[in-house]
mmCIF file of C-alpha atoms in Angstrom:
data_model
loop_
_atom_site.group_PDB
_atom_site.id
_atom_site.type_symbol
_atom_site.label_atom_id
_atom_site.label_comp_id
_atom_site.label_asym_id
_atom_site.label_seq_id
_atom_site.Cartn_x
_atom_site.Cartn_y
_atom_site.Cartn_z
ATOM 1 C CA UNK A 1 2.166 81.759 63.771
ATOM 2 C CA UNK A 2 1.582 80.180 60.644
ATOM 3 C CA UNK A 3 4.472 77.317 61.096
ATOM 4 C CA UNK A 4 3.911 75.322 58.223
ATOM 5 C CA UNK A 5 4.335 78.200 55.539
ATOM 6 C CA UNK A 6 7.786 79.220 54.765
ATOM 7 C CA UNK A 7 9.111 82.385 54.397
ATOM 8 C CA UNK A 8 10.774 83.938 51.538
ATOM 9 C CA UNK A 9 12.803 87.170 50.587
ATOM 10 C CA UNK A 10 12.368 88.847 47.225
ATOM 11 C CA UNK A 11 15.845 90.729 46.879
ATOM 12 C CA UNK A 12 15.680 93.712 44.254
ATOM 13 C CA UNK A 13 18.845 95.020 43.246
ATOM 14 C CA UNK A 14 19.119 98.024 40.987
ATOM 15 C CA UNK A 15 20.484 101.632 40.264
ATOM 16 C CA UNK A 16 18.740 104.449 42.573
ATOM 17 C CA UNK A 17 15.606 105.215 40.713
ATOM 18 C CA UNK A 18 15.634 102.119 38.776
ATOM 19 C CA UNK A 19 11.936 101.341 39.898
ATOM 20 C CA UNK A 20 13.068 98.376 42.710
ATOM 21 C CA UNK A 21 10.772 100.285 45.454
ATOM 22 C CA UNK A 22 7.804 100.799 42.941
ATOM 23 C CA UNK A 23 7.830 97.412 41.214
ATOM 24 C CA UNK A 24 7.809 96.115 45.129
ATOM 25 C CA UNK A 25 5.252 98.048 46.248
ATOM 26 C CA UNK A 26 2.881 97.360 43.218
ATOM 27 C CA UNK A 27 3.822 93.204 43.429
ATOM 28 C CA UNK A 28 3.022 93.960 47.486
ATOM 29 C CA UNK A 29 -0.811 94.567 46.364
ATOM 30 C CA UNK A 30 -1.033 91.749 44.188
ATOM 31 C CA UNK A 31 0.530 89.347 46.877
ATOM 32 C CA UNK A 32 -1.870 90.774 49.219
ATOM 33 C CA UNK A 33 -4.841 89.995 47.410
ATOM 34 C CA UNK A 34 -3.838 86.733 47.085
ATOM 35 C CA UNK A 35 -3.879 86.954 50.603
ATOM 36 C CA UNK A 36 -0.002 86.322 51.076
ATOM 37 C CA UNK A 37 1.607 88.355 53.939
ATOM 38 C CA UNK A 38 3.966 90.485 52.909
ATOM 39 C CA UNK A 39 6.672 92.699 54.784
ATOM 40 C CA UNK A 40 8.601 95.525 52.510
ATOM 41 C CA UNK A 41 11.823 96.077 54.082
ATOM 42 C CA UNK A 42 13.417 99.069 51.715
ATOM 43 C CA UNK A 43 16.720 100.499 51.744
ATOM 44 C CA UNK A 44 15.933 103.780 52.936
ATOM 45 C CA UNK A 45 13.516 102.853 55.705
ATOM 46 C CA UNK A 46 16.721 100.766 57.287
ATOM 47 C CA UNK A 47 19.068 103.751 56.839
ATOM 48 C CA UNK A 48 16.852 106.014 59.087
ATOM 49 C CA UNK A 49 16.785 103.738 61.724
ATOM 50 C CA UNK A 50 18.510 100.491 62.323
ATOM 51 C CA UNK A 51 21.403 101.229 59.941
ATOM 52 C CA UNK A 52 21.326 105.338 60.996
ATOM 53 C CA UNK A 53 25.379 104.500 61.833
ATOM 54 C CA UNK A 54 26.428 103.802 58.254
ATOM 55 C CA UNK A 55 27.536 105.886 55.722
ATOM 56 C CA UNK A 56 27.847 104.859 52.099
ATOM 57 C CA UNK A 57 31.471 103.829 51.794
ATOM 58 C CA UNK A 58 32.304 100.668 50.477
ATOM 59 C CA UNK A 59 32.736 99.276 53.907
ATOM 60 C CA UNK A 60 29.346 100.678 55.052
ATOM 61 C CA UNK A 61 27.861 99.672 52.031
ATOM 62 C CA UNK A 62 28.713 95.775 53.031
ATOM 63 C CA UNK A 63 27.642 96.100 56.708
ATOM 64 C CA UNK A 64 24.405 97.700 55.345
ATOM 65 C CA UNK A 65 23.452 95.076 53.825
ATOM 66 C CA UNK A 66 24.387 92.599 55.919
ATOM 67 C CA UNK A 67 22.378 93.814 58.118
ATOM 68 C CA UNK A 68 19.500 94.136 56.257
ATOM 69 C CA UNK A 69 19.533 90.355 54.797
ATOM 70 C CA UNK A 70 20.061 89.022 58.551
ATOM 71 C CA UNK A 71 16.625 91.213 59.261
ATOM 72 C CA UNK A 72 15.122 89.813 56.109
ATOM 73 C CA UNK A 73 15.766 86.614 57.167
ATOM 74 C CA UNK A 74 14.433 86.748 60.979
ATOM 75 C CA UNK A 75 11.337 88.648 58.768
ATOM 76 C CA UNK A 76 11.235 85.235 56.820
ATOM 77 C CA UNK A 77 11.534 82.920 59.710
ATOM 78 C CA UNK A 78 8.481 84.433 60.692
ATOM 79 C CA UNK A 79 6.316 83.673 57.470
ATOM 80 C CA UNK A 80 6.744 86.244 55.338
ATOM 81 C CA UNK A 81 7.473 87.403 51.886
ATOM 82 C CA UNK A 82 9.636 89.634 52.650
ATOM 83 C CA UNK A 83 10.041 92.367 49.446
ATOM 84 C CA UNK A 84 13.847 93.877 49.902
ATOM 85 C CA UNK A 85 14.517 96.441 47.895
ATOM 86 C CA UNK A 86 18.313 97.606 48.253
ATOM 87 C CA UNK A 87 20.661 99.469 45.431
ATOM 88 C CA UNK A 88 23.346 96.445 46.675
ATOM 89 C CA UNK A 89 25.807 97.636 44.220
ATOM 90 C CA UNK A 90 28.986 94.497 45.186
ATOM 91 C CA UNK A 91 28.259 91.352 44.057
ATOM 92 C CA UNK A 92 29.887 89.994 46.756
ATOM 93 C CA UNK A 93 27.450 91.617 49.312
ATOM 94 C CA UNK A 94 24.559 89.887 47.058
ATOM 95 C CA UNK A 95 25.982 86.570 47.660
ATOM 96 C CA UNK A 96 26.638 86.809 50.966
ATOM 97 C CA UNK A 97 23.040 88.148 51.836
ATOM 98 C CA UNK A 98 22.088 84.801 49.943
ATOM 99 C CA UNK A 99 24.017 82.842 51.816
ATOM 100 C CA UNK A 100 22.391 84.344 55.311
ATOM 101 C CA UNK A 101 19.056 83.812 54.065
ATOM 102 C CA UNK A 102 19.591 80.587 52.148
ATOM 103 C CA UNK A 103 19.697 79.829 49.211
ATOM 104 C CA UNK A 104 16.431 77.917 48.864
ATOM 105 C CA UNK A 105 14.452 80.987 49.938
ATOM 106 C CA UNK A 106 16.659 84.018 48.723
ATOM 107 C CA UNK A 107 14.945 85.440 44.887
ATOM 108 C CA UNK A 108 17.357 87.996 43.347
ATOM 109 C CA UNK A 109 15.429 90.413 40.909
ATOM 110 C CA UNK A 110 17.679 92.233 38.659
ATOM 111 C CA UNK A 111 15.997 95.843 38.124
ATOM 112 C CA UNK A 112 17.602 96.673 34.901
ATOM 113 C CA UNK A 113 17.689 100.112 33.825
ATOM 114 C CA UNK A 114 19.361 102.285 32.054
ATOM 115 C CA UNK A 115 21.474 104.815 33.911
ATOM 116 C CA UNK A 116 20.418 107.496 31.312
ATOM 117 C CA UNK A 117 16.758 106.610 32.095
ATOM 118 C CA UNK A 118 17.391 106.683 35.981
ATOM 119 C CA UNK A 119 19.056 110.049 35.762
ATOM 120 C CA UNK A 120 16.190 110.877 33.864
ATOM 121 C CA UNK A 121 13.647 109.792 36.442
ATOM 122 C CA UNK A 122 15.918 110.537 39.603
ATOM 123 C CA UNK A 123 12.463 110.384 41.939
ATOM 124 C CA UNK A 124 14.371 111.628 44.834
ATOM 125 C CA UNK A 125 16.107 114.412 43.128
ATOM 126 C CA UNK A 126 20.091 112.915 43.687
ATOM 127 C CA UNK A 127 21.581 112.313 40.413
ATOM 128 C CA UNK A 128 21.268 115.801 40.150
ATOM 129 C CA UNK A 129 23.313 116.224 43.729
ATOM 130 C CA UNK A 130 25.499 113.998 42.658
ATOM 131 C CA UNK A 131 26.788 115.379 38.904
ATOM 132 C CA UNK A 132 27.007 118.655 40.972
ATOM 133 C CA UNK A 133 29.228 116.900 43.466
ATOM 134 C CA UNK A 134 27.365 117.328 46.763
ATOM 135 C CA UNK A 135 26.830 113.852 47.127
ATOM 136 C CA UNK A 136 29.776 111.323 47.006
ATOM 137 C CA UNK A 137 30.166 107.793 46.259
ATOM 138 C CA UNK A 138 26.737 107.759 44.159
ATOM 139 C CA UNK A 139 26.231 104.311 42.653
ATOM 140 C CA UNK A 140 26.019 105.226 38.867
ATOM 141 C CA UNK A 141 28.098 108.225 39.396
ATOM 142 C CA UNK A 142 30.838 107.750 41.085
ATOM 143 C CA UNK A 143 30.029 104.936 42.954
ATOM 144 C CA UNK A 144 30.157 101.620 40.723
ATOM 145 C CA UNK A 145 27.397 99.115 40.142
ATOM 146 C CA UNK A 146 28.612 95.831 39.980
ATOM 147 C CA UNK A 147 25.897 93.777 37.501
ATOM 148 C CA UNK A 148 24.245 90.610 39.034
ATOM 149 C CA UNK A 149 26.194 87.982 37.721
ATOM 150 C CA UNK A 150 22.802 85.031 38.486
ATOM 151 C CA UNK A 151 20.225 86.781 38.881
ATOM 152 C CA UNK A 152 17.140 84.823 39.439
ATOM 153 C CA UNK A 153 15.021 87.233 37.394
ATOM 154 C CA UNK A 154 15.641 90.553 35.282
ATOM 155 C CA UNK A 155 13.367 93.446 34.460
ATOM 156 C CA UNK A 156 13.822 95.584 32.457
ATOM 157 C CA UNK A 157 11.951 98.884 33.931
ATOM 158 C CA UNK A 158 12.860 101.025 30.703
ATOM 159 C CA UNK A 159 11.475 98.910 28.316
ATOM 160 C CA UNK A 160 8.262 97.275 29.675
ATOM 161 C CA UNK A 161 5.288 98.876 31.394
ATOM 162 C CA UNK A 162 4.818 98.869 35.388
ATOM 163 C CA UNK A 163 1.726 96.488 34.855
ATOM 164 C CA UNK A 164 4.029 93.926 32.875
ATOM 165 C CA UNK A 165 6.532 94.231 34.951
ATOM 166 C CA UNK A 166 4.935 93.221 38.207
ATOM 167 C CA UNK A 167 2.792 90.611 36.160
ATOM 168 C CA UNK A 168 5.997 89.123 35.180
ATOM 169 C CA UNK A 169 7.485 89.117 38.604
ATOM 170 C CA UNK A 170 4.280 87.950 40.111
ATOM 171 C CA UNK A 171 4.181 84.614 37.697
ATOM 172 C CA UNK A 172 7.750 83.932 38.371
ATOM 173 C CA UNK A 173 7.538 84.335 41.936
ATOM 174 C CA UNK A 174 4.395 82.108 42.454
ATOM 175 C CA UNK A 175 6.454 79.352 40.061
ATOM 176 C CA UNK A 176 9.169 79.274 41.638
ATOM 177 C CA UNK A 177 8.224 79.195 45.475
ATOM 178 C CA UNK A 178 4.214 78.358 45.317
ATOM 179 C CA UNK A 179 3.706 80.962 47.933
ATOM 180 C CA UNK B 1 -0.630 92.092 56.143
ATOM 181 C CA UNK B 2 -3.313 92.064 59.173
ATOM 182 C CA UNK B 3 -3.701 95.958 59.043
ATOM 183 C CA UNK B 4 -6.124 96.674 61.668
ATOM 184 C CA UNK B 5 -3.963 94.472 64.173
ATOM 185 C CA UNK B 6 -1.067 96.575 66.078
ATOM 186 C CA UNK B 7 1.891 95.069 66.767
ATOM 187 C CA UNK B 8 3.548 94.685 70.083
ATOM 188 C CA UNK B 9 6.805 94.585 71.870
ATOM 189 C CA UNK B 10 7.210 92.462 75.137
ATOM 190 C CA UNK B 11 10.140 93.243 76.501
ATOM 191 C CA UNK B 12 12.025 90.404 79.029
ATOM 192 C CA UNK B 13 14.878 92.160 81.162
ATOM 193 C CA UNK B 14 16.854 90.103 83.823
ATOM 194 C CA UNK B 15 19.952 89.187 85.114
ATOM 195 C CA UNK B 16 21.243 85.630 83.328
ATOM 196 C CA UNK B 17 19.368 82.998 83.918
ATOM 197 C CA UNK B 18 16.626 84.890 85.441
ATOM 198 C CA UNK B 19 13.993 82.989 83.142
ATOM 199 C CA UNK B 20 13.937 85.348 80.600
ATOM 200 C CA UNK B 21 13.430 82.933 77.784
ATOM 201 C CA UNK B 22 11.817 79.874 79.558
ATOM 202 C CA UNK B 23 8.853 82.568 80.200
ATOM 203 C CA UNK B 24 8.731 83.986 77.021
ATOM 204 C CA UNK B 25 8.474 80.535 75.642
ATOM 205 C CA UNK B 26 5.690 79.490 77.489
ATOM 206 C CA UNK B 27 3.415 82.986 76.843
ATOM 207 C CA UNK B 28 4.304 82.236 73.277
ATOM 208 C CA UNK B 29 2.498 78.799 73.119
ATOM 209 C CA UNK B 30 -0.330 80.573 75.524
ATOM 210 C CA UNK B 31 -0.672 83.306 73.087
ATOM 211 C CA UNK B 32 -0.436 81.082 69.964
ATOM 212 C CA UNK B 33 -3.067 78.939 71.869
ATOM 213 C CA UNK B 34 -4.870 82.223 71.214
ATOM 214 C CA UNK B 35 -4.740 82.487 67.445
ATOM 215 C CA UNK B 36 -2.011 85.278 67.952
ATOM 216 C CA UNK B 37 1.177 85.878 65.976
ATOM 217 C CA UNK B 38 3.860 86.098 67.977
ATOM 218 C CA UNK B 39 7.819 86.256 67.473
ATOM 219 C CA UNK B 40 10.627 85.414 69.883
ATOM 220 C CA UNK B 41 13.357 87.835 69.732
ATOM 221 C CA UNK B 42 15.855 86.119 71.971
ATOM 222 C CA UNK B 43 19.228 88.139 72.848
ATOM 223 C CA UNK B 44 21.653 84.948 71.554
ATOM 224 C CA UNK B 45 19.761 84.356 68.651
ATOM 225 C CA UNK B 46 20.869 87.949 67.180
ATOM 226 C CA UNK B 47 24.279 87.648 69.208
ATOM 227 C CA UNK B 48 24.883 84.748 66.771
ATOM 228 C CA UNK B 49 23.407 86.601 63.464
ATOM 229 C CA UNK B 50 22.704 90.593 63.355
ATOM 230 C CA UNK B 51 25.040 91.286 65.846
ATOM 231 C CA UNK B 52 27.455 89.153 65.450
ATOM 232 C CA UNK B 53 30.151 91.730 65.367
ATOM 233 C CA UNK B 54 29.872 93.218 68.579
ATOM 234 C CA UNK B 55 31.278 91.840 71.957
ATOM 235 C CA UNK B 56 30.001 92.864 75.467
ATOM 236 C CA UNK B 57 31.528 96.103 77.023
ATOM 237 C CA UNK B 58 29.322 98.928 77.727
ATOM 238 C CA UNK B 59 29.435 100.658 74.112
ATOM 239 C CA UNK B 60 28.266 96.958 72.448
ATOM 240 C CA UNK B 61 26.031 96.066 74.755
ATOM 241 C CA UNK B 62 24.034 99.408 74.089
ATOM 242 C CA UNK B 63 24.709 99.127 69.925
ATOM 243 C CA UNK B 64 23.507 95.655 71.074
ATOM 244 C CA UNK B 65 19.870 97.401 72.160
ATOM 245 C CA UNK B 66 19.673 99.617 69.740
ATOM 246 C CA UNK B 67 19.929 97.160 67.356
ATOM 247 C CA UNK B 68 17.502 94.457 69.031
ATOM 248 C CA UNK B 69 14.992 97.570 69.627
ATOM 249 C CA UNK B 70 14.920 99.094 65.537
ATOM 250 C CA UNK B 71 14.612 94.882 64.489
ATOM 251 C CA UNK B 72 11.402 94.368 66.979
ATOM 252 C CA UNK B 73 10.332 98.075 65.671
ATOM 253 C CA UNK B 74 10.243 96.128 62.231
ATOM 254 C CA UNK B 75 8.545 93.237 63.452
ATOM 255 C CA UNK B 76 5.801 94.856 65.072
ATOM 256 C CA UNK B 77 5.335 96.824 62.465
ATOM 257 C CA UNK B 78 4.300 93.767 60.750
ATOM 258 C CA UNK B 79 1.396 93.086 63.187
ATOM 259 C CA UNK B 80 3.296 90.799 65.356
ATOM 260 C CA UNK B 81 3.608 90.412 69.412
ATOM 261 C CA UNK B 82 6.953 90.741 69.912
ATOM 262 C CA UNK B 83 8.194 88.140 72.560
ATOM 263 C CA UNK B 84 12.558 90.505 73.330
ATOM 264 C CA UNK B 85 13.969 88.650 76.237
ATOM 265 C CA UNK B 86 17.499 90.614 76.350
ATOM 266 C CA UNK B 87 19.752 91.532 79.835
ATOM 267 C CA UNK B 88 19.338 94.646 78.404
ATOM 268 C CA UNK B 89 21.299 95.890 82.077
ATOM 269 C CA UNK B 90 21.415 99.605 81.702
ATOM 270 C CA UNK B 91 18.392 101.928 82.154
ATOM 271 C CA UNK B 92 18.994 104.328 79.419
ATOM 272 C CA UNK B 93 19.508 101.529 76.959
ATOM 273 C CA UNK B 94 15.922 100.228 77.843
ATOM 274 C CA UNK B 95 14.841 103.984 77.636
ATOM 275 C CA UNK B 96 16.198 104.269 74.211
ATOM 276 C CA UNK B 97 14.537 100.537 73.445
ATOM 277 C CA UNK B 98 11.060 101.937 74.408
ATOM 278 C CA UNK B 99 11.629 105.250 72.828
ATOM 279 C CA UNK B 100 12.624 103.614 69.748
ATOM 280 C CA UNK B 101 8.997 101.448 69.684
ATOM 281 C CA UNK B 102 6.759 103.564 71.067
ATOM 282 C CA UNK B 103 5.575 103.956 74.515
ATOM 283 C CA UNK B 104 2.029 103.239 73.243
ATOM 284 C CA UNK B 105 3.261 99.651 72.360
ATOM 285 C CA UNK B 106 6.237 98.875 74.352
ATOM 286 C CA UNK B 107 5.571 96.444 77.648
ATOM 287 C CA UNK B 108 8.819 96.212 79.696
ATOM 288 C CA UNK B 109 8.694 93.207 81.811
ATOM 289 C CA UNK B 110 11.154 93.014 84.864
ATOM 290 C CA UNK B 111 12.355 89.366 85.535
ATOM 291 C CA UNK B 112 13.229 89.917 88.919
ATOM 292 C CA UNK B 113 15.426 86.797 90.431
ATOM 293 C CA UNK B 114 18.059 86.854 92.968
ATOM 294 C CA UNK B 115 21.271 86.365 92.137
ATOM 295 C CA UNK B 116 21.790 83.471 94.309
ATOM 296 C CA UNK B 117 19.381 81.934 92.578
ATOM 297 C CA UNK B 118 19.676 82.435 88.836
ATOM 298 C CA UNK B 119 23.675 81.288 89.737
ATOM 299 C CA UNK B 120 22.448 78.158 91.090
ATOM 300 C CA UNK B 121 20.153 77.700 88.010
ATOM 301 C CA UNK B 122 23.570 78.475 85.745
ATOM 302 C CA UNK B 123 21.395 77.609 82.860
ATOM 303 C CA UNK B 124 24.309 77.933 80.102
ATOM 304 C CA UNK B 125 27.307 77.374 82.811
ATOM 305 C CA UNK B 126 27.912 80.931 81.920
ATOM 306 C CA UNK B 127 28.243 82.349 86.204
ATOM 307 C CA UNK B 128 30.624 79.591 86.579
ATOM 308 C CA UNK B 129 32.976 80.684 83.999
ATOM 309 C CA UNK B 130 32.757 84.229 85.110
ATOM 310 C CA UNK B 131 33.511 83.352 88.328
ATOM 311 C CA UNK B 132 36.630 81.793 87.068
ATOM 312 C CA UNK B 133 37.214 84.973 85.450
ATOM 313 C CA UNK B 134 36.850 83.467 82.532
ATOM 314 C CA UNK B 135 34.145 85.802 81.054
ATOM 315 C CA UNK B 136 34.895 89.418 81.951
ATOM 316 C CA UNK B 137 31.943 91.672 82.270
ATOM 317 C CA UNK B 138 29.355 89.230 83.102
ATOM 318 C CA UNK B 139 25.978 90.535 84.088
ATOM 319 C CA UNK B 140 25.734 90.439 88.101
ATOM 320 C CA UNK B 141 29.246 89.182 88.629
ATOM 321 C CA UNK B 142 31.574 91.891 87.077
ATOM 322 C CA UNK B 143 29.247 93.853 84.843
ATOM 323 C CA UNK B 144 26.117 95.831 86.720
ATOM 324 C CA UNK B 145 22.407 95.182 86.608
ATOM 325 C CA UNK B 146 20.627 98.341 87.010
ATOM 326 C CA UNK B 147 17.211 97.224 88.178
ATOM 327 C CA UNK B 148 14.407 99.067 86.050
ATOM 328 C CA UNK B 149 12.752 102.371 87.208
ATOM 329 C CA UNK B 150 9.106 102.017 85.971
ATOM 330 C CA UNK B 151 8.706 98.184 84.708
ATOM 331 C CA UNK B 152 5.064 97.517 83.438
ATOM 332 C CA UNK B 153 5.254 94.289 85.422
ATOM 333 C CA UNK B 154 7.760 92.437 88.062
ATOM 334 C CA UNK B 155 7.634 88.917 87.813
ATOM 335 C CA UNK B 156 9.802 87.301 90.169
ATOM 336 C CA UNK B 157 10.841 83.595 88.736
ATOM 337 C CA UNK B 158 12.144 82.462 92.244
ATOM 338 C CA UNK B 159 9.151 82.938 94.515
ATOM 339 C CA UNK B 160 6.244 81.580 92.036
ATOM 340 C CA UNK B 161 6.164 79.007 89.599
ATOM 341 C CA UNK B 162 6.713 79.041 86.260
ATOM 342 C CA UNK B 163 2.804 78.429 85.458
ATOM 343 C CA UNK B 164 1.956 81.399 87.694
ATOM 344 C CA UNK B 165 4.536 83.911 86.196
ATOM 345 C CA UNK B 166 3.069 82.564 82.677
ATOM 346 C CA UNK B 167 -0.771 83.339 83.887
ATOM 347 C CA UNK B 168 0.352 86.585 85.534
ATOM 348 C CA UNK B 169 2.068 87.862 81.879
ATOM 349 C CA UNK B 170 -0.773 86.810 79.791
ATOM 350 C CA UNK B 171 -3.212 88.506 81.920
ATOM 351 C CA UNK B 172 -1.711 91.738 82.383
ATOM 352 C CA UNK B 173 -0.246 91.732 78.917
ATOM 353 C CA UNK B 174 -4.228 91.087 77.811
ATOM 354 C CA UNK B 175 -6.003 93.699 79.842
ATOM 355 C CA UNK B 176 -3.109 96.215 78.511
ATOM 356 C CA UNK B 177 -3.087 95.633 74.997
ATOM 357 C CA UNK B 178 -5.998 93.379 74.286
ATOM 358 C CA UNK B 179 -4.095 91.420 71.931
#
């Protein structure tokens, strides 16, 4: 194991379909070629297995991701960038997910987007489930999104391209931790 | 990410004090002697983080498993020998573990010590309390052991020394795998 190089997490926070998986995924290539290593722990992946006992009440929610930053971090004490890409919706579950992985290694990306353009995306087809009611507790719906209140980094999915956002994330990453 | 290189899980089970730990610790600087990446996944480690929240009667201790199974999933996932030195006591629970990873890269190790033995050894003073009653549903005292069916290997800590059970491991775990 590569002891002297420290591990980080990359924590993207964002309405469903807000691009946090995508933007992750793309940044995961660039990393790569630089010939970081890189782990992409996503929301959904955790929910089919480790986290296959939650549901998505508030409660659940907070154990959720609890969870998944005390994964991210044994991930990071291990090396690697770890890319975390979880909706996150309660401030308060952000912090404390910071405060598992410390501080000095936690990166919160804001993936700002316009509900109107998520709905408008909705990649896995559950806005629409949700206006029609067949899916509860939806964060955007009727589920709340809580804003990060210092986030590290925002992007802004609606407005700039997926090359400038990744380019963006990539320079601010590699500033900010000289991975 | 190493893509060609498949992960592995090493899995320690034993009674307390067995030598669990002190052997995976050893392989690990063997195998890292090697050029490989490996990861410890020790049972108090994610008692103290991940699964913090769960105590030690039957229904934990198999949540307790599940858990430690889905996070070494993860890490070998990412390419890395996984070093998981848990009691893990119960059969099915170990089932689950290995169903969970994959039989194709799931090693269960059996670290076969009597109990006289590891109680004598008391490594954390933790057969002492229980014999106080003190600790209910300690491993060997008030809680059961159920020995392994089908273990990959049996490495018994009390008859051969701890360089021996380290040589044994690493060449079985080589031919196996060829990590």
């Amino acid at each position: 194991m590569d002891k002297e190089k420290k591990g980080v997490v990359i924590w993207f926070t964002g309405l469903p379909s807000s691009g946090k998986t995508t933007l992750a995924i793309h940044l995961r290539k660039k990393l790569e070629n630089n010939r970081e290593k890189v782990y992409l722990l996503d929301g959904d992946q955790l929910r089919s297995g480790l986290n296959s006992d939650l549901g998505f009440l508030e409660k659940d929610r907070s154990e959720n991701i609890r969870r998944a930053a005390e994964v991210a971090k044994l991930l990071a004490d291990s090396g690697l960038i770890v890319l975390a890409t979880f909706i996150s919706p309660f401030e308060m579950d952000r912090v404390k997910a910071c405060n598992i992985i410390g501080r000095d290694r936690f990166f919160l990306v804001f993936v700002d987007c316009e509900l109107e353009v998520c709905e408008l995306r909705d990649v896995k087809g559950l806005y629409k489930k949700a206006r029609l009611g067949e899916i509860k507790n939806f964060t955007g719906i009727d589920g709340p999104y809580e804003k990060p209140l210092h986030p590290d980094i925002i992007i802004n999915t609606a407005k700039l391209s997926l090359e400038e956002c990744v380019s963006q994330l990539e320079i601010d990453i590699l500033s900010q931790f000289k991975v």
